[in-house]
Amino acid sequence: MEAVDVKERIVVGFLGVDEGLTLPDRELVEEVVKTILSKLRHDFQLDVPKHLVGVDDHVNKIRNWVVTPASHARMIGIYGMGGIGKTTLAKVIYNELSNDFEYRSFLPDIRETAHRNGIPHIQNLLIKEIQPIEHQVSKVDDGISLIKSKFKGKKVLILLDDVDNQDQLNALARECDWFMIGNIIIVTTRYEAVLDRSEFQVDYKYELNELDEEHSLLLFNRHAFRMGHCSRQFEGISHNILSTMGGLPLAIKVIGSYLYGKTNEKVWQDTLKKLRSEPHRDVQKTLMISFDALEPGHKEIFLDIACFFINENSKFAIYMWEDYEFYPNQGIEELKLRCLVEIRDHGEFRMHEEILEGAFFAKDNQELRDI
């Protein structure tokens, strides 16, 4: 009873209720604590852009399916080409559902993480977030055994981002029976076949397509002009630029951010010429336009991040760049403004897979020019 009294005092103090007011029983205390924890979880939701464009309809369609009753754990598969917005959509859904689950895990960039560190590393990340253990697993089979034994009986929400082959999915969520009734696993992938071949039958597959003309223009305006409409002076050429990008959100954000603040119409015309000279969906070459406009030191910072510092803390790289007089704080800010680099809550660098591939393309081109 003493523990309950302590909990009551904590809850009463947190809610700002008169301390003379007594809570009637343990169940009420537990319910209030759950409410508080729900509010606290809301403060730790996944980061998504403030002004989302063209996402609401997709979220509503998936949400309407999720709320239907189920007699088993379910898997949602979101697929589409790189740069189309799969991760953003999945994160929005994850945030909306998160309060309904006691345990949650978001595993970003699985394709890249598995390539760099192996599948057992990803299994350890998942296990750590749901049921921490003393020793890390070093074999895929051991990881599977732990996931099966530790997750059963727990209400979990899991987001597996950018899965690109069956081995990754099988090691993390191969079978429906690993999970409790009502649990939800969200998977994003470029390849529909990954979902079709899954032993854990995907209950709901959702293909994410390009933005339509209206939403493409709105997204472009928010990055190129920092408002919901474009300057009359650049209205015509904005439509022409968008016609080369096929409704790809990532390309629209990067090119729009590059053009922000540029009032010389010749710069816009040159950008349009470069875009028209590339294949319709060659995202890497589209991103090169923004890379080519960087000053030399900032190019070096961008390439260093891509090659050496993805998922690494920024402070260590900054020390190195300062020694080379690259003015890293200014450079990182420039890269963030151009939507080329993100920094996570704990200071780790992140780069969208399409931008990462564009960086390797840029590095190869630079090396060829140096020969």
CSV table of C-alpha atoms in Angstrom, one decimal:
chain,number,residue,atom,x,y,z
A,1,MET,CA,0.0,0.0,0.0
A,2,GLU,CA,2.9,2.3,0.7
A,3,ALA,CA,4.1,2.0,-3.0
A,4,VAL,CA,0.6,3.0,-4.1
A,5,ASP,CA,0.7,6.0,-1.8
A,6,VAL,CA,4.0,7.1,-3.3
A,7,LYS,CA,2.6,6.7,-6.8
A,8,GLU,CA,-0.5,8.7,-5.8
A,9,ARG,CA,1.6,11.5,-4.5
A,10,ILE,CA,3.7,11.5,-7.7
A,11,VAL,CA,0.5,11.5,-9.9
A,12,VAL,CA,-1.2,14.2,-7.8
A,13,GLY,CA,1.8,16.4,-8.0
A,14,PHE,CA,2.3,15.9,-11.7
A,15,LEU,CA,-1.4,16.7,-12.4
A,16,GLY,CA,-1.4,19.7,-10.1
A,17,VAL,CA,-4.4,18.3,-8.1
A,18,ASP,CA,-5.1,19.4,-4.5
A,19,GLU,CA,-3.1,17.0,-2.3
A,20,GLY,CA,-6.0,16.6,0.0
A,21,LEU,CA,-7.9,14.8,-2.7
A,22,THR,CA,-7.5,11.0,-2.4
A,23,LEU,CA,-7.6,8.6,-5.4
A,24,PRO,CA,-10.1,5.8,-4.6
A,25,ASP,CA,-8.1,2.6,-5.5
A,26,ARG,CA,-5.2,1.0,-7.3
A,27,GLU,CA,-7.0,0.7,-10.6
A,28,LEU,CA,-7.7,4.4,-10.8
A,29,VAL,CA,-4.0,5.1,-10.0
A,30,GLU,CA,-2.9,2.8,-12.7
A,31,GLU,CA,-5.3,4.4,-15.2
A,32,VAL,CA,-3.9,7.9,-14.4
A,33,VAL,CA,-0.3,6.6,-14.7
A,34,LYS,CA,-1.2,5.1,-18.1
A,35,THR,CA,-2.6,8.5,-19.2
A,36,ILE,CA,0.6,10.3,-18.0
A,37,LEU,CA,2.8,7.8,-19.8
A,38,SER,CA,0.8,8.2,-22.9
A,39,LYS,CA,1.3,12.0,-22.8
A,40,LEU,CA,5.0,11.4,-22.2
A,41,ARG,CA,5.3,9.1,-25.2
A,42,HIS,CA,3.8,11.8,-27.3
A,43,ASP,CA,6.8,14.0,-26.5
A,44,PHE,CA,9.1,11.3,-27.9
A,45,GLN,CA,7.4,10.7,-31.2
A,46,LEU,CA,9.4,10.1,-34.4
A,47,ASP,CA,10.5,13.3,-36.2
A,48,VAL,CA,8.5,14.2,-39.3
A,49,PRO,CA,8.5,17.5,-41.3
A,50,LYS,CA,6.2,20.2,-39.9
A,51,HIS,CA,4.4,20.9,-43.2
A,52,LEU,CA,3.6,17.5,-44.8
A,53,VAL,CA,2.2,17.5,-48.3
A,54,GLY,CA,0.0,14.9,-49.9
A,55,VAL,CA,0.2,12.5,-46.9
A,56,ASP,CA,-3.3,12.8,-45.2
A,57,ASP,CA,-5.1,10.6,-47.8
A,58,HIS,CA,-2.6,7.8,-47.5
A,59,VAL,CA,-2.6,7.9,-43.7
A,60,ASN,CA,-6.4,7.8,-43.6
A,61,LYS,CA,-6.6,4.8,-46.0
A,62,ILE,CA,-4.1,2.8,-43.9
A,63,ARG,CA,-5.6,4.0,-40.6
A,64,ASN,CA,-9.1,2.9,-41.6
A,65,TRP,CA,-7.7,-0.6,-42.2
A,66,VAL,CA,-5.7,-0.7,-38.9
A,67,VAL,CA,-8.8,0.0,-36.8
A,68,THR,CA,-10.6,-3.1,-38.1
A,69,PRO,CA,-10.5,-5.9,-35.5
A,70,ALA,CA,-8.0,-8.7,-36.0
A,71,SER,CA,-7.4,-12.1,-34.5
A,72,HIS,CA,-3.6,-12.1,-35.1
A,73,ALA,CA,-0.6,-9.9,-35.3
A,74,ARG,CA,-0.6,-8.0,-38.6
A,75,MET,CA,2.0,-6.7,-41.0
A,76,ILE,CA,1.6,-3.5,-43.1
A,77,GLY,CA,3.9,-3.2,-46.2
A,78,ILE,CA,4.5,0.2,-47.8
A,79,TYR,CA,6.4,-0.1,-51.1
A,80,GLY,CA,7.6,2.3,-53.8
A,81,MET,CA,10.6,3.7,-55.5
A,82,GLY,CA,13.4,5.5,-53.5
A,83,GLY,CA,12.7,9.1,-52.6
A,84,ILE,CA,8.9,8.7,-52.9
A,85,GLY,CA,8.2,9.3,-49.2
A,86,LYS,CA,7.7,5.8,-47.8
A,87,THR,CA,9.6,6.4,-44.5
A,88,THR,CA,7.8,9.7,-43.8
A,89,LEU,CA,4.4,8.0,-44.3
A,90,ALA,CA,5.4,5.1,-42.1
A,91,LYS,CA,6.6,7.4,-39.4
A,92,VAL,CA,3.3,9.4,-39.4
A,93,ILE,CA,1.3,6.1,-39.0
A,94,TYR,CA,3.7,4.9,-36.3
A,95,ASN,CA,3.2,8.1,-34.3
A,96,GLU,CA,-0.5,7.9,-34.6
A,97,LEU,CA,-0.6,4.3,-33.3
A,98,SER,CA,2.2,4.6,-30.7
A,99,ASN,CA,-0.1,5.4,-27.7
A,100,ASP,CA,-1.9,2.1,-28.2
A,101,PHE,CA,1.2,0.1,-27.6
A,102,GLU,CA,3.3,-0.5,-24.5
A,103,TYR,CA,6.5,-1.4,-26.4
A,104,ARG,CA,7.6,0.3,-29.6
A,105,SER,CA,10.6,0.1,-31.9
A,106,PHE,CA,11.7,2.0,-35.0
A,107,LEU,CA,14.6,0.6,-36.9
A,108,PRO,CA,15.7,3.1,-39.7
A,109,ASP,CA,17.8,2.4,-42.8
A,110,ILE,CA,17.9,-1.4,-42.4
A,111,ARG,CA,19.4,-1.9,-45.8
A,112,GLU,CA,22.4,0.3,-45.1
A,113,THR,CA,22.8,-0.8,-41.5
A,114,ALA,CA,22.8,-4.5,-42.5
A,115,HIS,CA,25.3,-3.8,-45.1
A,116,ARG,CA,27.6,-2.0,-42.7
A,117,ASN,CA,27.1,-4.0,-39.5
A,118,GLY,CA,25.4,-7.2,-40.3
A,119,ILE,CA,21.9,-8.6,-39.5
A,120,PRO,CA,22.7,-9.6,-35.9
A,121,HIS,CA,23.4,-5.9,-35.1
A,122,ILE,CA,19.9,-5.0,-36.3
A,123,GLN,CA,18.4,-7.8,-34.2
A,124,ASN,CA,20.3,-6.4,-31.1
A,125,LEU,CA,18.8,-3.0,-31.8
A,126,LEU,CA,15.3,-4.4,-31.9
A,127,ILE,CA,15.7,-6.6,-28.8
A,128,LYS,CA,17.3,-3.7,-26.8
A,129,GLU,CA,14.2,-1.5,-27.4
A,130,ILE,CA,11.7,-4.2,-26.5
A,131,GLN,CA,13.4,-6.4,-23.9
A,132,PRO,CA,17.0,-5.4,-23.0
A,133,ILE,CA,19.4,-8.4,-22.4
A,134,GLU,CA,22.8,-8.6,-20.8
A,135,HIS,CA,24.7,-10.0,-23.7
A,136,GLN,CA,24.3,-9.2,-27.4
A,137,VAL,CA,23.6,-11.8,-30.0
A,138,SER,CA,26.3,-12.6,-32.6
A,139,LYS,CA,24.3,-15.1,-34.7
A,140,VAL,CA,21.1,-14.6,-36.7
A,141,ASP,CA,19.6,-17.9,-35.3
A,142,ASP,CA,20.3,-16.7,-31.7
A,143,GLY,CA,18.6,-13.4,-32.4
A,144,ILE,CA,15.5,-15.2,-33.9
A,145,SER,CA,15.3,-17.3,-30.7
A,146,LEU,CA,15.4,-14.3,-28.5
A,147,ILE,CA,12.8,-12.3,-30.5
A,148,LYS,CA,10.4,-15.3,-30.4
A,149,SER,CA,10.8,-15.9,-26.7
A,150,LYS,CA,11.0,-12.3,-25.4
A,151,PHE,CA,8.3,-10.6,-27.6
A,152,LYS,CA,5.5,-13.1,-27.0
A,153,GLY,CA,2.9,-11.7,-24.6
A,154,LYS,CA,4.1,-8.1,-25.2
A,155,LYS,CA,2.0,-5.5,-27.0
A,156,VAL,CA,4.5,-4.2,-29.6
A,157,LEU,CA,4.5,-1.7,-32.5
A,158,ILE,CA,7.5,-2.1,-34.8
A,159,LEU,CA,8.6,-0.1,-37.8
A,160,LEU,CA,11.2,-1.8,-40.1
A,161,ASP,CA,12.4,0.9,-42.5
A,162,ASP,CA,14.0,0.2,-45.9
A,163,VAL,CA,14.1,-3.6,-45.9
A,164,ASP,CA,15.6,-4.8,-49.2
A,165,ASN,CA,15.9,-8.6,-48.9
A,166,GLN,CA,14.1,-11.6,-47.4
A,167,ASP,CA,17.0,-12.4,-45.0
A,168,GLN,CA,16.5,-9.1,-43.1
A,169,LEU,CA,12.8,-9.5,-42.8
A,170,ASN,CA,13.0,-13.2,-41.8
A,171,ALA,CA,15.6,-12.4,-39.0
A,172,LEU,CA,13.3,-9.7,-37.5
A,173,ALA,CA,9.7,-10.8,-38.1
A,174,ARG,CA,9.5,-14.0,-40.0
A,175,GLU,CA,6.3,-15.4,-38.6
A,176,CYS,CA,3.0,-14.1,-37.3
A,177,ASP,CA,3.2,-16.4,-34.3
A,178,TRP,CA,6.2,-14.6,-32.9
A,179,PHE,CA,3.9,-11.8,-31.9
A,180,MET,CA,0.9,-11.3,-29.7
A,181,ILE,CA,-2.6,-10.7,-31.2
A,182,GLY,CA,-3.1,-7.1,-32.1
A,183,ASN,CA,0.6,-6.3,-32.6
A,184,ILE,CA,1.5,-4.4,-35.7
A,185,ILE,CA,4.7,-4.5,-37.8
A,186,ILE,CA,5.1,-1.8,-40.5
A,187,VAL,CA,7.6,-2.5,-43.2
A,188,THR,CA,8.9,-0.1,-45.9
A,189,THR,CA,10.7,-1.4,-49.0
A,190,ARG,CA,11.5,-0.5,-52.5
A,191,TYR,CA,10.7,-4.0,-53.6
A,192,GLU,CA,7.2,-5.5,-53.6
A,193,ALA,CA,8.7,-8.9,-53.9
A,194,VAL,CA,10.1,-8.7,-50.4
A,195,LEU,CA,6.5,-8.4,-49.1
A,196,ASP,CA,5.1,-11.1,-51.5
A,197,ARG,CA,7.7,-13.7,-50.3
A,198,SER,CA,7.3,-13.0,-46.6
A,199,GLU,CA,6.4,-16.0,-44.5
A,200,PHE,CA,4.6,-13.5,-42.2
A,201,GLN,CA,1.7,-12.9,-44.6
A,202,VAL,CA,1.4,-9.2,-45.3
A,203,ASP,CA,-2.2,-8.2,-44.4
A,204,TYR,CA,-2.1,-4.9,-46.1
A,205,LYS,CA,0.1,-3.8,-49.0
A,206,TYR,CA,0.2,-0.1,-49.9
A,207,GLU,CA,2.0,1.2,-53.0
A,208,LEU,CA,3.1,4.8,-52.6
A,209,ASN,CA,3.1,6.7,-55.9
A,210,GLU,CA,4.4,10.1,-57.1
A,211,LEU,CA,2.8,13.4,-56.0
A,212,ASP,CA,0.2,14.8,-58.3
A,213,GLU,CA,0.8,18.2,-59.9
A,214,GLU,CA,-1.0,20.2,-57.2
A,215,HIS,CA,0.9,18.7,-54.3
A,216,SER,CA,4.2,18.8,-56.2
A,217,LEU,CA,3.8,22.5,-56.6
A,218,LEU,CA,2.9,23.0,-53.0
A,219,LEU,CA,5.9,21.1,-51.8
A,220,PHE,CA,8.2,22.9,-54.2
A,221,ASN,CA,6.9,26.3,-53.0
A,222,ARG,CA,7.5,25.5,-49.4
A,223,HIS,CA,11.1,24.8,-50.1
A,224,ALA,CA,11.9,27.3,-52.9
A,225,PHE,CA,10.0,30.2,-51.5
A,226,ARG,CA,9.3,29.2,-47.9
A,227,MET,CA,5.6,29.8,-48.4
A,228,GLY,CA,2.5,28.1,-49.8
A,229,HIS,CA,2.6,29.9,-53.1
A,230,CYS,CA,5.3,30.9,-55.6
A,231,SER,CA,6.5,34.3,-56.7
A,232,ARG,CA,4.6,35.5,-59.8
A,233,GLN,CA,8.0,36.1,-61.4
A,234,PHE,CA,9.0,32.4,-61.2
A,235,GLU,CA,5.5,30.9,-61.6
A,236,GLY,CA,6.0,29.7,-65.2
A,237,ILE,CA,9.5,28.3,-64.7
A,238,SER,CA,8.5,26.6,-61.5
A,239,HIS,CA,6.0,24.5,-63.4
A,240,ASN,CA,8.6,23.7,-66.0
A,241,ILE,CA,11.1,22.6,-63.4
A,242,LEU,CA,8.5,20.4,-61.7
A,243,SER,CA,7.6,18.7,-65.0
A,244,THR,CA,11.1,17.2,-65.1
A,245,MET,CA,10.9,15.6,-61.7
A,246,GLY,CA,8.1,13.2,-62.0
A,247,GLY,CA,6.5,14.0,-58.6
A,248,LEU,CA,9.4,12.7,-56.6
A,249,PRO,CA,9.2,14.4,-53.2
A,250,LEU,CA,12.9,14.0,-52.4
A,251,ALA,CA,14.0,15.6,-55.7
A,252,ILE,CA,11.5,18.4,-55.3
A,253,LYS,CA,12.7,19.2,-51.8
A,254,VAL,CA,16.4,19.2,-52.8
A,255,ILE,CA,16.0,21.3,-56.0
A,256,GLY,CA,13.5,23.7,-54.3
A,257,SER,CA,15.9,24.2,-51.3
A,258,TYR,CA,18.8,24.8,-53.8
A,259,LEU,CA,16.8,27.5,-55.5
A,260,TYR,CA,15.7,29.2,-52.3
A,261,GLY,CA,16.8,32.8,-52.2
A,262,LYS,CA,18.1,32.9,-55.8
A,263,THR,CA,16.5,35.8,-57.5
A,264,ASN,CA,18.5,35.7,-60.8
A,265,GLU,CA,16.2,34.1,-63.4
A,266,LYS,CA,19.3,32.9,-65.3
A,267,VAL,CA,20.1,30.6,-62.4
A,268,TRP,CA,16.6,29.1,-62.6
A,269,GLN,CA,17.0,28.7,-66.4
A,270,ASP,CA,20.3,26.9,-66.1
A,271,THR,CA,18.8,24.6,-63.5
A,272,LEU,CA,15.9,23.8,-65.9
A,273,LYS,CA,18.4,23.0,-68.7
A,274,LYS,CA,20.4,20.7,-66.5
A,275,LEU,CA,17.2,18.9,-65.3
A,276,ARG,CA,16.0,18.5,-68.9
A,277,SER,CA,19.4,17.0,-69.9
A,278,GLU,CA,19.0,14.1,-67.5
A,279,PRO,CA,16.7,11.0,-67.8
A,280,HIS,CA,13.3,11.6,-66.3
A,281,ARG,CA,13.8,9.7,-63.0
A,282,ASP,CA,17.6,9.8,-62.6
A,283,VAL,CA,17.4,11.0,-59.0
A,284,GLN,CA,21.2,10.9,-58.4
A,285,LYS,CA,22.0,13.2,-61.3
A,286,THR,CA,19.2,15.5,-60.2
A,287,LEU,CA,20.8,15.7,-56.7
A,288,MET,CA,24.1,16.5,-58.4
A,289,ILE,CA,22.8,19.9,-59.3
A,290,SER,CA,22.7,20.9,-55.6
A,291,PHE,CA,26.0,19.2,-54.9
A,292,ASP,CA,27.8,21.1,-57.8
A,293,ALA,CA,26.7,24.4,-56.3
A,294,LEU,CA,28.4,23.8,-52.9
A,295,GLU,CA,31.7,25.5,-52.2
A,296,PRO,CA,34.7,23.2,-52.1
A,297,GLY,CA,34.9,22.8,-48.3
A,298,HIS,CA,31.2,22.0,-48.0
A,299,LYS,CA,31.6,19.4,-50.8
A,300,GLU,CA,34.3,17.7,-48.8
A,301,ILE,CA,32.1,17.7,-45.7
A,302,PHE,CA,29.2,16.2,-47.7
A,303,LEU,CA,31.3,13.4,-49.1
A,304,ASP,CA,33.0,12.7,-45.8
A,305,ILE,CA,29.6,12.3,-44.1
A,306,ALA,CA,28.4,9.9,-46.9
A,307,CYS,CA,31.6,7.8,-46.9
A,308,PHE,CA,32.5,7.7,-43.2
A,309,PHE,CA,30.1,9.3,-40.8
A,310,ILE,CA,26.6,8.0,-41.4
A,311,ASN,CA,25.0,7.2,-38.0
A,312,GLU,CA,28.1,8.6,-36.3
A,313,ASN,CA,28.1,11.5,-33.9
A,314,SER,CA,28.8,14.8,-35.6
A,315,LYS,CA,31.0,16.2,-32.9
A,316,PHE,CA,34.0,13.9,-33.7
A,317,ALA,CA,33.8,14.8,-37.4
A,318,ILE,CA,33.6,18.5,-36.6
A,319,TYR,CA,36.9,18.4,-34.8
A,320,MET,CA,38.6,17.0,-37.9
A,321,TRP,CA,37.0,19.5,-40.3
A,322,GLU,CA,38.0,22.4,-38.0
A,323,ASP,CA,41.6,21.2,-38.4
A,324,TYR,CA,41.2,21.4,-42.2
A,325,GLU,CA,39.6,24.9,-41.9
A,326,PHE,CA,36.4,23.7,-43.6
A,327,TYR,CA,34.2,25.8,-41.2
A,328,PRO,CA,32.1,22.7,-40.4
A,329,ASN,CA,29.3,24.4,-38.5
A,330,GLN,CA,28.6,26.6,-41.4
A,331,GLY,CA,28.9,23.7,-43.8
A,332,ILE,CA,26.6,21.4,-41.9
A,333,GLU,CA,24.0,24.1,-41.7
A,334,GLU,CA,24.2,24.7,-45.4
A,335,LEU,CA,23.8,21.0,-46.1
A,336,LYS,CA,20.8,20.8,-43.8
A,337,LEU,CA,19.2,23.8,-45.5
A,338,ARG,CA,19.6,22.1,-48.9
A,339,CYS,CA,17.9,18.9,-47.5
A,340,LEU,CA,21.1,16.9,-48.2
A,341,VAL,CA,21.9,15.9,-44.6
A,342,GLU,CA,19.9,15.4,-41.4
A,343,ILE,CA,21.1,15.3,-37.8
A,344,ARG,CA,19.2,13.0,-35.4
A,345,ASP,CA,18.3,13.9,-31.8
A,346,HIS,CA,21.6,12.5,-30.4
A,347,GLY,CA,23.8,14.2,-33.0
A,348,GLU,CA,24.2,11.4,-35.5
A,349,PHE,CA,24.4,12.1,-39.2
A,350,ARG,CA,21.7,10.7,-41.5
A,351,MET,CA,21.3,10.8,-45.2
A,352,HIS,CA,18.5,9.6,-47.4
A,353,GLU,CA,19.5,6.5,-49.4
A,354,GLU,CA,19.0,8.3,-52.7
A,355,ILE,CA,21.2,11.2,-51.5
A,356,LEU,CA,23.8,8.7,-50.3
A,357,GLU,CA,23.9,7.0,-53.7
A,358,GLY,CA,24.1,10.4,-55.3
A,359,ALA,CA,27.1,11.2,-53.0
A,360,PHE,CA,28.9,8.1,-54.3
A,361,PHE,CA,28.0,9.1,-57.8
A,362,ALA,CA,29.4,12.6,-57.1
A,363,LYS,CA,32.6,11.1,-55.6
A,364,ASP,CA,33.2,8.9,-58.6
A,365,ASN,CA,32.7,11.9,-60.9
A,366,GLN,CA,35.1,14.0,-58.9
A,367,GLU,CA,37.8,11.4,-59.0
A,368,LEU,CA,37.4,11.0,-62.7
A,369,ARG,CA,37.9,14.8,-63.1
A,370,ASP,CA,41.0,14.6,-60.9
A,371,ILE,CA,42.7,12.0,-63.2
